[in-house]
CSV table of C-alpha atoms (C1' of nucleotides) in Angstrom, one decimal:
chain,number,residue,atom,x,y,z
A,1,MET,CA,13.7,-62.3,-6.0
A,2,ALA,CA,16.1,-62.0,-2.8
A,3,ARG,CA,16.3,-58.9,-0.5
A,4,PRO,CA,13.0,-56.6,-1.1
A,5,LEU,CA,13.5,-53.0,-0.9
A,6,SER,CA,11.3,-52.8,2.2
A,7,PRO,CA,11.6,-56.0,4.5
A,8,LYS,CA,8.2,-58.3,3.9
A,9,LEU,CA,8.8,-59.6,7.4
A,10,SER,CA,8.9,-58.2,11.2
A,11,PRO,CA,8.6,-60.0,14.7
A,12,VAL,CA,5.2,-58.1,15.0
A,13,ILE,CA,3.7,-59.4,11.5
A,14,ILE,CA,4.9,-62.7,12.1
A,15,ALA,CA,3.4,-62.7,15.6
A,16,GLU,CA,0.2,-61.5,14.6
A,17,ALA,CA,-0.1,-64.2,11.6
A,18,ALA,CA,0.9,-66.9,13.9
A,19,LEU,CA,-1.7,-65.7,16.8
A,20,ALA,CA,-4.4,-65.5,14.0
A,21,MET,CA,-3.6,-69.3,12.8
A,22,VAL,CA,-3.5,-70.5,16.6
A,23,ASP,CA,-7.0,-69.0,17.0
A,24,ALA,CA,-7.9,-70.4,14.0
A,25,GLN,CA,-6.7,-73.9,14.3
A,26,GLY,CA,-5.0,-74.2,17.6
A,27,GLU,CA,-1.6,-74.7,16.4
A,28,PHE,CA,0.9,-73.7,14.0
A,29,THR,CA,3.6,-74.5,11.8
A,30,LEU,CA,6.5,-72.9,10.3
A,31,PRO,CA,6.1,-73.8,6.8
A,32,ALA,CA,2.4,-72.9,7.0
A,33,LEU,CA,2.8,-69.6,8.4
A,34,ALA,CA,5.4,-68.9,6.0
A,35,LYS,CA,2.8,-69.9,3.5
A,36,ARG,CA,0.7,-67.4,4.9
A,37,LEU,CA,3.0,-64.7,4.9
A,38,ARG,CA,4.0,-65.7,1.3
A,39,VAL,CA,7.9,-66.1,2.1
A,40,SER,CA,9.7,-69.2,2.2
A,41,PRO,CA,10.0,-71.1,5.7
A,42,SER,CA,13.9,-70.1,6.1
A,43,SER,CA,12.9,-66.6,5.5
A,44,LEU,CA,11.5,-66.6,9.3
A,45,TYR,CA,14.9,-67.0,10.5
A,46,ASN,CA,16.0,-63.6,9.7
A,47,HIS,CA,13.6,-62.1,12.5
A,48,ILE,CA,13.0,-64.9,14.8
A,49,SER,CA,15.3,-67.5,16.4
A,50,GLY,CA,13.0,-70.4,16.2
A,51,LYS,CA,9.4,-71.6,16.8
A,52,ALA,CA,9.5,-70.9,20.8
A,53,ASP,CA,10.8,-67.3,20.1
A,54,ILE,CA,7.5,-67.1,18.2
A,55,ILE,CA,5.2,-68.1,21.1
A,56,GLU,CA,6.9,-65.8,23.2
A,57,LEU,CA,6.1,-63.3,20.7
A,58,MET,CA,2.5,-64.4,20.7
A,59,ARG,CA,2.2,-64.1,24.4
A,60,GLY,CA,3.6,-60.3,24.4
A,61,GLN,CA,0.7,-59.7,21.6
A,62,ALA,CA,-2.0,-61.5,23.6
A,63,VAL,CA,-1.2,-59.4,26.9
A,64,ALA,CA,-0.2,-56.2,25.4
A,65,ALA,CA,-3.7,-54.7,26.0
A,66,VAL,CA,-3.6,-55.1,29.8
A,67,ASP,CA,-3.5,-51.8,31.3
A,68,VAL,CA,-2.0,-52.1,34.5
A,69,ALA,CA,-1.1,-48.1,35.1
A,70,GLY,CA,-4.8,-47.5,35.1
A,71,ALA,CA,-5.3,-50.2,37.8
A,72,SER,CA,-2.3,-48.8,39.5
A,73,GLU,CA,-3.0,-45.2,39.6
A,74,GLY,CA,-6.8,-44.6,39.3
A,75,GLU,CA,-7.8,-47.1,41.8
A,76,PRO,CA,-7.5,-46.0,45.4
A,77,HIS,CA,-8.7,-49.1,47.0
A,78,TRP,CA,-5.8,-52.2,46.7
A,79,ALA,CA,-7.9,-54.9,46.4
A,80,ALA,CA,-10.1,-53.3,43.9
A,81,ALA,CA,-7.0,-52.6,41.8
A,82,ILE,CA,-5.7,-55.8,42.2
A,83,ARG,CA,-9.1,-57.5,41.0
A,84,ASP,CA,-9.1,-55.2,38.1
A,85,ILE,CA,-5.7,-56.6,37.2
A,86,ALA,CA,-6.3,-60.1,37.6
A,87,VAL,CA,-9.9,-59.3,35.2
A,88,GLN,CA,-7.9,-57.8,32.6
A,89,TYR,CA,-5.1,-60.6,32.7
A,90,ARG,CA,-7.6,-63.3,32.5
A,91,ASN,CA,-9.7,-61.6,29.7
A,92,SER,CA,-6.5,-61.3,27.4
A,93,TYR,CA,-6.0,-64.6,27.5
A,94,SER,CA,-9.6,-65.6,26.9
A,95,ARG,CA,-9.6,-63.7,23.7
A,96,HIS,CA,-7.0,-66.3,22.5
A,97,PRO,CA,-7.9,-69.3,24.4
A,98,ARG,CA,-6.2,-72.0,22.1
A,99,LEU,CA,-2.7,-69.9,22.5
A,100,ILE,CA,-2.8,-71.0,26.4
A,101,PRO,CA,-1.5,-74.7,26.1
A,102,LEU,CA,1.2,-73.5,23.9
A,103,LEU,CA,2.3,-70.9,26.2
A,104,THR,CA,2.4,-73.6,29.1
A,105,ALA,CA,5.8,-74.9,28.5
A,106,TYR,CA,7.8,-71.9,28.3
A,107,SER,CA,8.8,-69.3,30.9
A,108,VAL,CA,7.8,-65.8,31.1
A,109,ARG,CA,9.8,-63.1,30.2
A,110,ASP,CA,7.2,-60.7,28.7
A,111,GLU,CA,7.5,-57.0,29.7
A,112,THR,CA,3.7,-56.6,30.1
A,113,THR,CA,3.4,-59.7,32.8
A,114,ILE,CA,6.6,-58.7,34.6
A,115,GLY,CA,4.8,-55.2,35.0
A,116,MET,CA,1.7,-56.5,36.3
A,117,TYR,CA,3.6,-58.8,38.8
A,118,ASN,CA,5.1,-55.3,40.2
A,119,VAL,CA,2.0,-53.6,40.6
A,120,LEU,CA,0.7,-56.4,42.1
A,121,ALA,CA,3.4,-56.7,44.6
A,122,GLU,CA,3.2,-53.1,45.3
A,123,ARG,CA,-0.3,-53.1,46.2
A,124,PHE,CA,-0.1,-56.3,48.4
A,125,ALA,CA,2.6,-54.6,50.3
A,126,GLU,CA,0.0,-51.3,50.7
A,127,ALA,CA,-2.1,-53.9,52.1
A,128,GLY,CA,0.5,-54.7,54.8
A,129,PHE,CA,1.6,-58.0,53.7
A,130,GLY,CA,4.9,-59.2,54.2
A,131,PRO,CA,7.3,-60.6,51.4
A,132,ARG,CA,6.5,-64.2,51.6
A,133,ARG,CA,2.8,-63.6,51.7
A,134,ILE,CA,3.1,-61.4,48.6
A,135,LEU,CA,5.0,-64.0,46.7
A,136,GLU,CA,2.1,-66.3,48.0
A,137,ALA,CA,-0.6,-64.1,46.8
A,138,ILE,CA,0.7,-63.2,43.7
A,139,THR,CA,1.3,-67.1,43.1
A,140,VAL,CA,-2.2,-67.9,44.0
A,141,LEU,CA,-3.8,-65.3,41.6
A,142,ASP,CA,-1.2,-66.3,38.7
A,143,ASN,CA,-2.0,-70.0,39.0
A,144,TYR,CA,-5.9,-69.5,39.3
A,145,VAL,CA,-5.8,-67.1,36.2
A,146,LEU,CA,-4.0,-69.4,34.4
A,147,GLY,CA,-6.0,-72.4,35.2
A,148,SER,CA,-9.3,-70.1,34.2
A,149,ALA,CA,-8.0,-69.3,30.8
A,150,LEU,CA,-7.1,-73.1,30.4
A,151,ASP,CA,-10.5,-73.7,31.1
A,152,VAL,CA,-11.9,-71.4,28.3
A,153,ALA,CA,-9.6,-73.2,25.8
A,154,ALA,CA,-10.6,-76.5,26.7
A,155,PRO,CA,-13.2,-78.3,24.6
A,156,GLU,CA,-16.7,-78.6,25.9
A,157,GLU,CA,-16.5,-82.6,26.2
A,158,VAL,CA,-14.2,-82.0,29.0
A,159,TRP,CA,-17.2,-82.0,30.9
A,160,ASP,CA,-18.8,-85.0,29.5
A,161,PRO,CA,-18.5,-88.2,31.6
A,162,GLY,CA,-21.1,-89.8,29.9
A,163,ALA,CA,-23.4,-92.2,31.8
A,164,LYS,CA,-20.8,-92.3,34.9
A,165,ALA,CA,-22.1,-89.0,36.3
A,166,SER,CA,-23.8,-88.9,39.5
A,167,ALA,CA,-27.1,-87.0,40.0
A,168,SER,CA,-25.8,-84.2,41.5
A,169,LEU,CA,-23.1,-83.9,38.8
A,170,ARG,CA,-25.7,-84.5,36.1
A,171,ALA,CA,-27.9,-81.7,37.3
A,172,ALA,CA,-25.0,-79.3,37.5
A,173,LEU,CA,-24.0,-80.0,34.4
A,174,ASP,CA,-27.6,-79.8,32.8
A,175,ALA,CA,-27.8,-76.1,34.7
A,176,GLY,CA,-24.6,-75.0,33.3
A,177,LEU,CA,-23.1,-76.4,30.3
A,178,GLY,CA,-23.5,-74.8,27.1
A,179,ARG,CA,-24.2,-71.3,28.6
A,180,GLU,CA,-22.4,-69.0,26.8
A,181,HIS,CA,-20.8,-67.2,29.9
A,182,ARG,CA,-20.4,-70.3,32.2
A,183,ALA,CA,-16.5,-70.2,32.1
A,184,ASP,CA,-16.6,-66.2,32.8
A,185,GLU,CA,-18.9,-66.5,35.4
A,186,ALA,CA,-17.0,-69.3,37.3
A,187,PHE,CA,-13.8,-67.2,37.1
A,188,LEU,CA,-15.3,-64.2,38.7
A,189,PHE,CA,-17.2,-66.3,41.4
A,190,GLY,CA,-13.6,-68.0,42.3
A,191,LEU,CA,-11.7,-64.4,42.1
A,192,ASP,CA,-14.0,-63.0,44.5
A,193,LEU,CA,-13.7,-66.0,46.9
A,194,ILE,CA,-10.0,-65.3,46.6
A,195,MET,CA,-10.2,-61.7,47.2
A,196,ALA,CA,-12.5,-61.6,49.9
A,197,GLY,CA,-10.1,-64.3,51.4
A,198,LEU,CA,-7.3,-61.6,51.2
A,199,GLU,CA,-8.7,-58.9,52.3
A,200,ARG,CA,-9.7,-60.9,55.5
A,201,ALA,CA,-6.0,-61.8,55.5
A,202,ALA,CA,-4.8,-58.2,55.5
A,203,ALA,CA,-7.0,-57.1,58.2
B,13,MET,CA,11.1,-112.2,15.3
B,14,ALA,CA,7.3,-111.2,14.5
B,15,ARG,CA,4.6,-112.1,17.2
B,16,PRO,CA,6.3,-113.4,20.5
B,17,LEU,CA,4.8,-116.1,22.9
B,18,SER,CA,4.0,-113.2,25.4
B,19,PRO,CA,3.3,-109.5,24.0
B,20,LYS,CA,6.1,-107.8,24.8
B,21,LEU,CA,3.7,-104.4,25.3
B,22,SER,CA,0.4,-103.4,26.9
B,23,PRO,CA,-0.8,-99.8,27.2
B,24,VAL,CA,0.0,-99.7,30.9
B,25,ILE,CA,3.2,-100.9,29.9
B,26,ILE,CA,3.6,-98.1,27.1
B,27,ALA,CA,1.9,-95.6,29.7
B,28,GLU,CA,4.8,-96.1,32.3
B,29,ALA,CA,7.5,-95.9,29.8
B,30,ALA,CA,6.1,-92.8,28.3
B,31,LEU,CA,5.7,-91.2,31.8
B,32,ALA,CA,9.4,-92.1,33.0
B,33,MET,CA,10.3,-90.4,29.9
B,34,VAL,CA,8.3,-87.2,30.0
B,35,ASP,CA,9.6,-87.0,34.0
B,36,ALA,CA,13.1,-87.3,32.9
B,37,GLN,CA,13.1,-84.8,29.5
B,38,GLY,CA,9.7,-83.3,29.7
B,39,GLU,CA,8.7,-84.6,26.2
B,40,PHE,CA,8.6,-88.0,24.4
B,41,THR,CA,8.7,-89.0,20.8
B,42,LEU,CA,7.6,-92.3,19.5
B,43,PRO,CA,10.7,-93.6,18.0
B,44,ALA,CA,12.4,-92.9,21.4
B,45,LEU,CA,9.6,-94.5,23.2
B,46,ALA,CA,9.7,-97.6,20.8
B,47,LYS,CA,13.7,-97.7,21.4
B,48,ARG,CA,13.2,-97.7,25.3
B,49,LEU,CA,11.0,-100.6,25.2
B,50,ARG,CA,13.4,-102.4,22.5
B,51,VAL,CA,10.5,-102.2,20.0
B,52,SER,CA,9.8,-101.0,16.7
B,53,PRO,CA,7.7,-97.6,16.5
B,54,SER,CA,5.1,-99.4,14.6
B,55,SER,CA,4.8,-101.7,17.1
B,56,LEU,CA,3.0,-99.3,19.4
B,57,TYR,CA,0.3,-99.2,17.2
B,58,ASN,CA,-1.3,-102.4,18.2
B,59,HIS,CA,-1.7,-101.3,21.1
B,60,ILE,CA,-2.4,-97.5,21.2
B,61,SER,CA,-4.1,-95.7,18.6
B,62,GLY,CA,-1.8,-92.8,18.6
B,63,LYS,CA,0.2,-90.2,20.7
B,64,ALA,CA,-2.6,-88.5,21.7
B,65,ASP,CA,-4.1,-92.0,23.3
B,66,ILE,CA,-0.7,-92.1,25.0
B,67,ILE,CA,-1.0,-88.9,26.4
B,68,GLU,CA,-4.6,-89.7,28.0
B,69,LEU,CA,-3.0,-92.9,29.5
B,70,MET,CA,-0.4,-91.1,31.2
B,71,ARG,CA,-3.2,-88.8,32.8
B,72,GLY,CA,-5.0,-91.8,33.9
B,73,GLN,CA,-1.5,-93.3,35.5
B,74,ALA,CA,-0.6,-90.0,37.1
B,75,VAL,CA,-4.1,-89.6,38.8
B,76,ALA,CA,-4.5,-93.4,39.7
B,77,ALA,CA,-3.5,-92.7,43.1
B,78,VAL,CA,-6.4,-90.5,44.2
B,79,ASP,CA,-8.5,-92.1,46.6
B,80,VAL,CA,-11.6,-90.6,46.2
B,81,ALA,CA,-13.4,-93.3,48.2
B,82,GLY,CA,-11.4,-92.5,51.5
B,83,ALA,CA,-12.4,-88.6,51.2
B,84,SER,CA,-15.9,-89.6,50.2
B,85,GLU,CA,-16.8,-91.9,53.3
B,86,GLY,CA,-14.6,-91.1,55.9
B,87,GLU,CA,-15.0,-87.6,56.4
B,88,PRO,CA,-18.0,-86.2,57.9
B,89,HIS,CA,-17.4,-82.3,56.8
B,90,TRP,CA,-18.2,-81.5,53.4
B,91,ALA,CA,-15.3,-78.7,53.1
B,92,ALA,CA,-13.0,-81.0,54.8
B,93,ALA,CA,-13.6,-84.1,52.3
B,94,ILE,CA,-13.4,-81.5,49.4
B,95,ARG,CA,-10.4,-80.0,50.4
B,96,ASP,CA,-8.6,-83.4,50.6
B,97,ILE,CA,-9.7,-84.4,47.4
B,98,ALA,CA,-8.2,-81.1,45.9
B,99,VAL,CA,-4.6,-81.8,47.8
B,100,GLN,CA,-4.8,-85.1,46.2
B,101,TYR,CA,-5.7,-84.1,43.1
B,102,ARG,CA,-3.0,-81.4,42.8
B,103,ASN,CA,-0.6,-83.8,44.5
B,104,SER,CA,-0.9,-86.1,41.9
B,105,TYR,CA,0.1,-83.8,39.3
B,106,SER,CA,2.9,-82.4,41.1
B,107,ARG,CA,4.3,-85.9,41.0
B,108,HIS,CA,5.0,-85.5,37.0
B,109,PRO,CA,5.0,-81.8,36.9
B,110,ARG,CA,6.6,-81.8,33.2
B,111,LEU,CA,3.4,-84.0,32.2
B,112,ILE,CA,1.0,-81.2,32.7
B,113,PRO,CA,1.8,-79.0,29.7
B,114,LEU,CA,1.0,-82.3,27.4
B,115,LEU,CA,-2.5,-82.5,29.1
B,116,THR,CA,-4.0,-79.1,28.6
B,117,ALA,CA,-4.6,-79.3,25.0
B,118,TYR,CA,-6.9,-82.8,25.4
B,119,SER,CA,-9.9,-83.0,27.1
B,120,VAL,CA,-10.5,-85.4,30.3
B,121,ARG,CA,-11.8,-88.8,29.8
B,122,ASP,CA,-10.1,-90.3,32.7
B,123,GLU,CA,-12.2,-92.3,35.0
B,124,THR,CA,-10.6,-91.6,38.1
B,125,THR,CA,-10.7,-87.6,37.5
B,126,ILE,CA,-14.7,-88.1,36.5
B,127,GLY,CA,-15.3,-89.9,39.6
B,128,MET,CA,-13.7,-87.0,41.7
B,129,TYR,CA,-16.3,-84.9,39.8
B,130,ASN,CA,-19.1,-87.0,41.1
B,131,VAL,CA,-18.0,-86.8,44.8
B,132,LEU,CA,-17.3,-83.1,44.7
B,133,ALA,CA,-20.7,-82.5,42.9
B,134,GLU,CA,-22.5,-84.6,45.9
B,135,ARG,CA,-20.5,-83.1,48.3
B,136,PHE,CA,-21.5,-79.6,47.2
B,137,ALA,CA,-25.0,-80.4,46.9
B,138,GLU,CA,-24.8,-82.0,50.6
B,139,ALA,CA,-23.6,-78.4,51.8
B,140,GLY,CA,-26.7,-76.9,50.1
B,141,PHE,CA,-25.6,-75.6,46.9
B,142,GLY,CA,-27.8,-75.6,43.8
B,143,PRO,CA,-27.1,-77.1,40.8
B,144,ARG,CA,-25.1,-73.9,38.8
B,145,ARG,CA,-23.2,-72.8,42.0
B,146,ILE,CA,-21.7,-76.6,42.2
B,147,LEU,CA,-20.8,-76.6,38.7
B,148,GLU,CA,-19.2,-73.0,39.5
B,149,ALA,CA,-17.5,-74.6,42.5
B,150,ILE,CA,-16.3,-77.6,40.7
B,151,THR,CA,-14.9,-75.4,38.0
B,152,VAL,CA,-12.9,-73.0,40.4
B,153,LEU,CA,-11.3,-76.0,42.2
B,154,ASP,CA,-10.5,-77.5,39.2
B,155,ASN,CA,-8.6,-74.2,37.4
B,156,TYR,CA,-7.0,-73.7,40.9
B,157,VAL,CA,-5.9,-77.1,40.9
B,158,LEU,CA,-4.6,-76.9,37.1
B,159,GLY,CA,-2.7,-73.9,37.4
B,160,SER,CA,-1.0,-74.4,40.5
B,161,ALA,CA,0.1,-77.8,39.1
B,162,LEU,CA,1.8,-76.0,36.4
B,163,ASP,CA,3.1,-73.9,38.6
B,164,VAL,CA,5.2,-76.6,39.8
B,165,ALA,CA,6.1,-77.5,36.1
B,166,ALA,CA,7.6,-74.0,35.1
B,167,PRO,CA,11.0,-73.4,35.3
B,168,GLU,CA,12.3,-71.1,38.1
B,169,GLU,CA,13.1,-68.3,35.7
B,170,VAL,CA,9.5,-67.6,35.4
B,171,TRP,CA,10.0,-65.7,38.3
B,172,ASP,CA,13.1,-63.8,37.0
B,173,PRO,CA,12.0,-60.5,36.0
B,174,GLY,CA,15.7,-59.3,36.1
B,175,ALA,CA,16.1,-55.4,36.7
B,176,LYS,CA,13.0,-54.4,36.1
B,177,ALA,CA,11.3,-55.6,39.3
B,178,SER,CA,10.1,-52.9,42.0
B,179,ALA,CA,11.3,-53.2,45.4
B,180,SER,CA,8.3,-54.6,46.4
B,181,LEU,CA,8.4,-57.6,44.1
B,182,ARG,CA,12.2,-58.0,44.4
B,183,ALA,CA,11.7,-58.4,48.1
B,184,ALA,CA,8.8,-61.2,47.7
B,185,LEU,CA,11.0,-63.0,45.2
B,186,ASP,CA,14.3,-63.1,47.7
B,187,ALA,CA,12.0,-64.0,50.5
B,188,GLY,CA,10.3,-66.9,48.6
B,189,LEU,CA,12.2,-68.1,45.6
B,190,GLY,CA,14.3,-71.2,45.9
B,191,ARG,CA,12.5,-72.5,48.8
B,192,GLU,CA,12.0,-76.2,48.6
B,193,HIS,CA,8.2,-76.0,49.1
B,194,ARG,CA,7.4,-72.4,47.7
B,195,ALA,CA,4.8,-73.7,45.5
B,196,ASP,CA,3.2,-76.2,48.0
B,197,GLU,CA,2.8,-73.4,50.6
B,198,ALA,CA,1.5,-70.9,48.0
B,199,PHE,CA,-1.1,-73.9,46.6
B,200,LEU,CA,-2.5,-74.3,50.2
B,201,PHE,CA,-2.8,-70.9,50.9
B,202,GLY,CA,-4.8,-70.1,48.0
B,203,LEU,CA,-6.9,-73.4,48.6
B,204,ASP,CA,-7.7,-72.5,52.1
B,205,LEU,CA,-9.1,-69.0,50.6
B,206,ILE,CA,-11.4,-70.5,48.6
B,207,MET,CA,-12.6,-73.1,51.0
B,208,ALA,CA,-13.2,-70.4,53.3
B,209,GLY,CA,-15.0,-68.6,50.7
B,210,LEU,CA,-17.0,-71.5,49.8
B,211,GLU,CA,-18.0,-72.5,53.2
B,212,ARG,CA,-19.6,-68.5,54.0
B,213,ALA,CA,-21.5,-69.0,51.0
B,214,ALA,CA,-23.0,-72.5,51.9
B,215,ALA,CA,-23.7,-70.7,55.2
C,16,DA,C1',-2.7,-111.3,17.9
C,17,DC,C1',1.4,-109.1,17.7
C,18,DC,C1',6.1,-107.5,15.6
C,19,DT,C1',8.8,-105.8,11.6
C,20,DG,C1',10.6,-102.9,7.9
C,21,DA,C1',9.8,-100.0,4.4
C,22,DA,C1',7.5,-96.3,2.8
C,23,DC,C1',5.1,-91.4,3.1
C,24,DA,C1',4.1,-86.7,4.1
C,25,DC,C1',5.4,-84.0,7.1
C,26,DC,C1',8.2,-80.8,10.3
C,27,DG,C1',12.1,-77.4,12.3
C,28,DT,C1',16.5,-75.6,11.5
C,29,DT,C1',20.9,-74.8,8.7
C,30,DC,C1',23.4,-72.8,5.2
C,31,DA,C1',25.1,-71.3,0.7
C,32,DA,C1',23.7,-68.4,-2.5
C,33,DG,C1',21.5,-64.4,-4.3
C,34,DT,C1',20.8,-59.3,-4.2
D,3,DA,C1',20.1,-56.7,5.5
D,4,DC,C1',16.8,-59.5,3.8
D,5,DC,C1',14.8,-63.6,0.9
D,6,DT,C1',15.5,-68.3,-1.5
D,7,DG,C1',16.0,-73.1,-2.7
D,8,DA,C1',18.3,-77.3,-1.2
D,9,DA,C1',19.5,-80.3,2.2
D,10,DC,C1',19.5,-82.6,6.7
D,11,DA,C1',17.7,-85.2,10.4
D,12,DC,C1',13.7,-86.0,12.4
D,13,DC,C1',8.7,-87.1,13.3
D,14,DG,C1',4.0,-89.6,13.4
D,15,DT,C1',1.6,-93.0,11.0
D,16,DT,C1',0.1,-96.7,7.4
D,17,DC,C1',0.4,-100.8,5.8
D,18,DA,C1',2.0,-105.2,3.5
D,19,DA,C1',4.6,-108.9,5.0
D,20,DG,C1',5.6,-112.7,8.3
D,21,DT,C1',4.6,-115.6,12.4
DNA sequence: ACCTGAACACCGTTCAAGT
DNA sequence: ACCTGAACACCGTTCAAGT
C-alpha cells in the first residue's frame, strides 16, 4: 500500500463523508470516518489537523449553497435582501440539523459566513443604521437563525412536558406538534416580527 | 474505605462540581470530576446514570433561579410578564455560557423550563392568541433566547473576519466589539423588536 | 446503600516506516 | 506527498468485591 498514485483523500472528500455520518447518526468518530473512506485513521492527518478542523470544514460545506450575491444585487429593498439572506442561512443549516450542536462550540472562520456578514452590514448601512446599531442588528439575526436551526435539530421530545402541561400549553402542543413544517413556520413568523421591527427602527 | 457513614456524593453535589468545571474549562470528564470530588469515577454511577444525566442536572442547576411565579402573578400586563421571563431565562444561561454548547445536543425535561413554558402559554392565551400561534410565539422566544445565550458562550474571534471585512462591517465591529455588555444590549434590542411585534399581532 | 479497583471497548493523536 | 500500523494517554461504563 502506502502512497497511492492518486490521493484517496482530500479535505472536501473528508468533509462530505463526515457530514453524511453526522446527518445519519448525529455524531462521528475518526475511526468510523476512516473506515467509511476505506483508510486508516492516521491517514486523515495528512489532510486535516484534527477533529475540530473537520467540523469547520463541515460548516463550510453546509453553508456553501448560500447565494449572498443574488440577494445583494438583485434585490432593491434592503429589508427584503436581508430577509432573503436570513432565510437562506437558516435553510442551509436545517438541511443538516444534527450538525449544529457540533458547531456551537467553535468559532466561525468560514468565508461564506463572513461574506454574509459583509452584505448584511452594507444593507443595514444603506437603511441608515449607525455602526453600533448595525452590529446589534446582525447579532440579533445571527442569534435568531442559530437558535432556530437548533430547534430543527432538537428531538421532538423537547416539547413533551408529560402531565405537567397547563391547559394552554397542552392545546398549543396538540395544535402544532408533529406538523411537518412546524419549525419552519415558527421561524418565518419570528423572522417577520424582527424584520418589521427593524424597518420601523430605520424609519 | 467503601461505604462511608454519610454519603460523599449526591446528584446536586455532582452537578455543582461539574458546573464549576464547565465554567472554568468549558468541558468536563468523569475522571476529572471524580478527582475533584475525591472519589473514584465508578462511584459517580451510584447517583447518576451517565454523563448525559449530569448534563441534564447542570441544566436544572443553571435555570433553577428563574422566578416564574413572580413574573406570572405580580405583573399585570402579559407582554411585560413574558418579557421578564425571557430576560431571566437568558440571564440564567449567560451566567454559565460554556454550558450551553453541551445542552444543545439533549432534550429538555427540566421542571423549571417546563414551568416557564406553562406560564408563557397562559399569558399568550390571555393576550388572545390561538393554540397554534401560541406554540409559534413560544418557539420564537425560545429560539431567540438560546441563540443569544450561545452568543455569550462564543469566543470573541467569531467576529474577527480579518482583512475580508467590508467598510460597513469593519465600522460596526470597531464600534461594538470588546464592549463589555455588547451581547446583553443586542439581546435586549432584539427582544424588544420581537415583543413589539407580538403586541401588534395581539391587537 | 455506597465506595473501590480492575477491566473493557473505545477514542483522538503521534510517529517511524514504507513507497 | 500520502498511506500504514503500532503505540500512547485517555475516555465512559460495567461489575464483582468490600463494608
